[in-house]
Amino acid sequence: MAVTLEKMRADIAEMIGEEPEAIGVDDNLMDLGLDSMRLMNLILLWQEAGVDLEFGEFAEHFTLGAWWNAVEKRQSAS
């Protein structure tokens, strides 16, 4: 099962108690309430969907757009 941008947006929104539409691709997710523990949970969720991810890739830039770029690269490589 591929991870999509919209799935990521929905998963993040659920994790922070927001509507998916409230999360822009360039929003700083830390400012929206996402912390490193929640990030770890999201990475585990996306790994269960078959994407091999590294925490460091996500901790560097806390935006949906940057995370999507990382996921897209991993999915196209596999």
XYZ file of N, CA, C and O in Angstrom:
312
model
N 0.847 -1.188 0.000
C 0.000 0.000 0.000
C 0.886 1.244 0.000
O 1.712 1.419 0.884
N 0.717 2.075 -0.986
C 1.531 3.287 -1.096
C 1.041 4.356 -0.121
O -0.146 4.456 0.176
N 1.981 5.109 0.379
C 1.656 6.259 1.212
C 1.511 7.451 0.271
O 2.383 7.706 -0.553
N 0.387 8.162 0.383
C 0.141 9.323 -0.469
C 0.275 10.603 0.355
O 0.246 10.569 1.592
N 0.380 11.708 -0.349
C 0.429 13.008 0.326
C -0.822 13.211 1.176
O -0.741 13.660 2.326
N -1.973 12.847 0.636
C -3.223 13.046 1.381
C -3.321 12.120 2.590
O -3.870 12.505 3.618
N -2.777 10.899 2.471
C -2.758 10.000 3.628
C -1.873 10.595 4.710
O -2.226 10.578 5.888
N -0.710 11.102 4.300
C 0.191 11.713 5.280
C -0.494 12.895 5.967
O -0.432 13.032 7.182
N -1.148 13.745 5.172
C -1.841 14.912 5.732
C -2.913 14.471 6.735
O -3.025 15.025 7.818
N -3.681 13.447 6.366
C -4.742 12.945 7.249
C -4.164 12.342 8.525
O -4.694 12.558 9.626
N -3.069 11.586 8.400
C -2.442 10.973 9.575
C -1.893 12.033 10.520
O -2.045 11.929 11.743
N -1.253 13.057 9.961
C -0.726 14.150 10.787
C -1.870 14.873 11.472
O -1.809 15.164 12.677
N -2.926 15.165 10.720
C -4.083 15.878 11.276
C -4.692 15.107 12.443
O -5.007 15.687 13.489
N -4.838 13.800 12.266
C -5.390 12.972 13.336
C -4.485 13.009 14.568
O -4.953 13.090 15.697
N -3.187 12.982 14.344
C -2.215 12.965 15.441
C -2.262 14.253 16.270
O -2.050 14.223 17.475
N -2.569 15.385 15.615
C -2.565 16.663 16.345
C -3.965 17.230 16.581
O -4.113 18.333 17.101
N -5.001 16.484 16.196
C -6.364 16.919 16.447
C -6.807 18.090 15.590
O -7.533 18.968 16.055
N -6.380 18.090 14.340
C -6.760 19.148 13.390
C -7.499 18.530 12.213
O -7.455 17.323 12.009
N -8.133 19.382 11.429
C -8.720 18.942 10.167
C -7.598 18.869 9.128
O -6.716 19.742 9.129
N -7.613 17.883 8.244
C -6.550 17.788 7.235
C -6.383 19.060 6.410
O -5.263 19.444 6.083
N -7.482 19.729 6.105
C -7.421 20.947 5.285
C -6.645 22.066 5.976
O -6.206 23.018 5.330
N -6.485 21.967 7.295
C -5.789 23.013 8.061
C -4.269 22.886 7.954
O -3.543 23.762 8.419
N -3.783 21.815 7.328
C -2.343 21.577 7.259
C -1.843 21.846 5.847
O -2.167 21.115 4.911
N -1.067 22.907 5.713
C -0.476 23.248 4.424
C 0.851 22.530 4.242
O 1.487 22.138 5.217
N 1.296 22.380 2.998
C 2.527 21.650 2.742
C 3.758 22.354 3.304
O 4.759 21.710 3.585
N 3.679 23.673 3.488
C 4.825 24.417 4.000
C 4.682 24.845 5.463
O 5.546 25.550 5.988
N 3.604 24.437 6.115
C 3.413 24.781 7.531
C 4.449 24.065 8.385
O 4.768 22.891 8.136
N 4.952 24.765 9.385
C 5.850 24.132 10.348
C 4.983 23.274 11.263
O 4.154 23.790 12.020
N 5.170 21.969 11.191
C 4.314 21.054 11.942
C 4.548 21.126 13.447
O 3.643 20.810 14.220
N 5.720 21.560 13.856
C 5.962 21.762 15.288
C 5.074 22.898 15.810
O 4.537 22.811 16.907
N 4.916 23.939 14.994
C 4.055 25.049 15.384
C 2.597 24.616 15.499
O 1.823 25.227 16.225
N 2.235 23.558 14.783
C 0.867 23.042 14.837
C 0.663 22.024 15.965
O -0.431 21.520 16.146
N 1.750 21.713 16.692
C 1.614 20.833 17.845
C 2.211 19.453 17.694
O 2.046 18.604 18.581
N 2.902 19.191 16.600
C 3.517 17.882 16.418
C 4.877 17.873 17.103
O 5.700 18.746 16.874
N 5.103 16.880 17.951
C 6.395 16.773 18.635
C 7.122 15.521 18.154
O 6.608 14.766 17.330
N 8.320 15.310 18.661
C 9.142 14.197 18.168
C 8.538 12.828 18.494
O 8.703 11.883 17.718
N 7.833 12.709 19.596
C 7.199 11.417 19.922
C 6.082 11.100 18.932
O 5.949 9.958 18.485
N 5.296 12.097 18.594
C 4.237 11.887 17.600
C 4.845 11.600 16.229
O 4.313 10.800 15.468
N 5.960 12.259 15.932
C 6.653 11.993 14.672
C 7.085 10.539 14.608
O 6.916 9.881 13.578
N 7.628 10.020 15.690
C 8.034 8.612 15.718
C 6.838 7.700 15.427
O 6.958 6.731 14.675
N 5.692 8.017 16.015
C 4.487 7.219 15.774
C 4.071 7.275 14.310
O 3.651 6.262 13.733
N 4.178 8.459 13.689
C 3.841 8.590 12.275
C 4.800 7.783 11.406
O 4.371 7.100 10.476
N 6.085 7.861 11.717
C 7.073 7.105 10.945
C 6.776 5.606 11.043
O 6.801 4.895 10.034
N 6.448 5.133 12.229
C 6.100 3.713 12.395
C 4.867 3.349 11.574
O 4.823 2.294 10.936
N 3.890 4.221 11.567
C 2.667 3.992 10.796
C 2.977 3.884 9.309
O 2.507 2.970 8.623
N 3.809 4.789 8.811
C 4.151 4.783 7.388
C 5.093 3.622 7.048
O 5.048 3.087 5.948
N 5.910 3.207 8.000
C 6.752 2.033 7.777
C 5.884 0.782 7.657
O 6.161 -0.097 6.852
N 4.822 0.714 8.461
C 3.899 -0.417 8.376
C 3.231 -0.480 7.009
O 2.831 -1.548 6.562
N 3.126 0.680 6.349
C 2.543 0.731 5.002
C 3.587 0.386 3.940
O 3.294 0.428 2.747
N 4.808 0.069 4.374
C 5.808 -0.426 3.448
C 6.880 0.553 3.015
O 7.629 0.272 2.089
N 6.972 1.721 3.672
C 7.992 2.699 3.294
C 9.103 2.674 4.342
O 8.851 2.882 5.527
N 10.326 2.411 3.895
C 11.482 2.369 4.794
C 11.950 3.798 5.059
O 12.475 4.463 4.160
N 11.737 4.290 6.268
C 12.017 5.687 6.601
C 13.009 5.808 7.744
O 13.105 4.920 8.585
N 13.713 6.918 7.771
C 14.668 7.241 8.834
C 14.173 8.481 9.583
O 13.776 9.466 8.956
N 14.237 8.446 10.892
C 13.801 9.576 11.715
C 14.532 10.861 11.318
O 13.928 11.926 11.236
N 15.831 10.756 11.066
C 16.639 11.928 10.741
C 16.147 12.692 9.525
O 16.238 13.918 9.467
N 15.597 11.979 8.543
C 15.068 12.627 7.341
C 13.907 13.565 7.690
O 13.698 14.569 7.028
N 13.174 13.194 8.710
C 11.985 13.953 9.073
C 12.287 15.027 10.105
O 11.660 16.077 10.114
N 13.229 14.764 10.977
C 13.551 15.714 12.043
C 14.238 16.963 11.489
O 14.214 18.012 12.117
N 14.846 16.833 10.312
C 15.574 17.945 9.715
C 14.646 19.080 9.278
O 14.941 20.245 9.487
N 13.543 18.741 8.656
C 12.575 19.730 8.158
C 11.186 19.302 8.588
O 10.716 18.256 8.154
N 10.539 20.105 9.400
C 9.237 19.751 9.970
C 8.085 20.302 9.135
O 7.226 21.025 9.639
N 8.066 19.983 7.824
C 6.935 20.373 6.980
C 6.417 19.149 6.238
O 7.173 18.222 5.944
N 5.157 19.172 5.919
C 4.547 18.088 5.159
C 5.224 17.960 3.802
O 5.488 16.853 3.329
N 5.531 19.081 3.168
C 6.164 19.047 1.853
C 7.507 18.335 1.874
O 7.797 17.501 1.011
N 8.340 18.648 2.858
C 9.655 18.002 2.977
C 9.482 16.515 3.268
O 10.208 15.679 2.712
N 8.548 16.181 4.131
C 8.320 14.778 4.457
C 7.807 14.012 3.241
O 8.198 12.882 2.989
N 6.912 14.634 2.489
C 6.382 13.980 1.294
C 7.510 13.720 0.298
O 7.573 12.656 -0.307
N 8.417 14.687 0.129
C 9.556 14.491 -0.774
C 10.375 13.268 -0.354
O 10.783 12.462 -1.195
N 10.623 13.126 0.953
C 11.389 11.990 1.465
C 10.653 10.677 1.198
O 11.256 9.686 0.745
N 9.352 10.658 1.462
C 8.552 9.429 1.253
C 8.497 9.087 -0.227
O 8.665 7.922 -0.613
N 8.278 10.098 -1.051
C 8.176 9.857 -2.491
C 9.480 9.260 -3.044
O 9.456 8.323 -3.834
N 10.630 9.780 -2.589
C 11.917 9.247 -3.026
C 12.073 7.790 -2.596
O 12.531 6.949 -3.363
N 11.704 7.498 -1.349
C 11.831 6.124 -0.834
C 10.909 5.162 -1.607
O 11.297 4.046 -1.910
N 9.690 5.620 -1.884
C 8.734 4.746 -2.583
C 9.164 4.496 -4.021
O 9.028 3.376 -4.522
N 9.716 5.509 -4.675
C 10.130 5.311 -6.059
C 11.403 4.479 -6.155
O 11.656 3.838 -7.160
N 12.201 4.470 -5.086
C 13.432 3.680 -5.071
C 13.166 2.196 -4.845
O 13.994 1.355 -5.174
N 12.025 1.898 -4.245
C 11.758 0.482 -3.919
C 10.888 -0.210 -4.949
O 10.452 0.290 -5.898
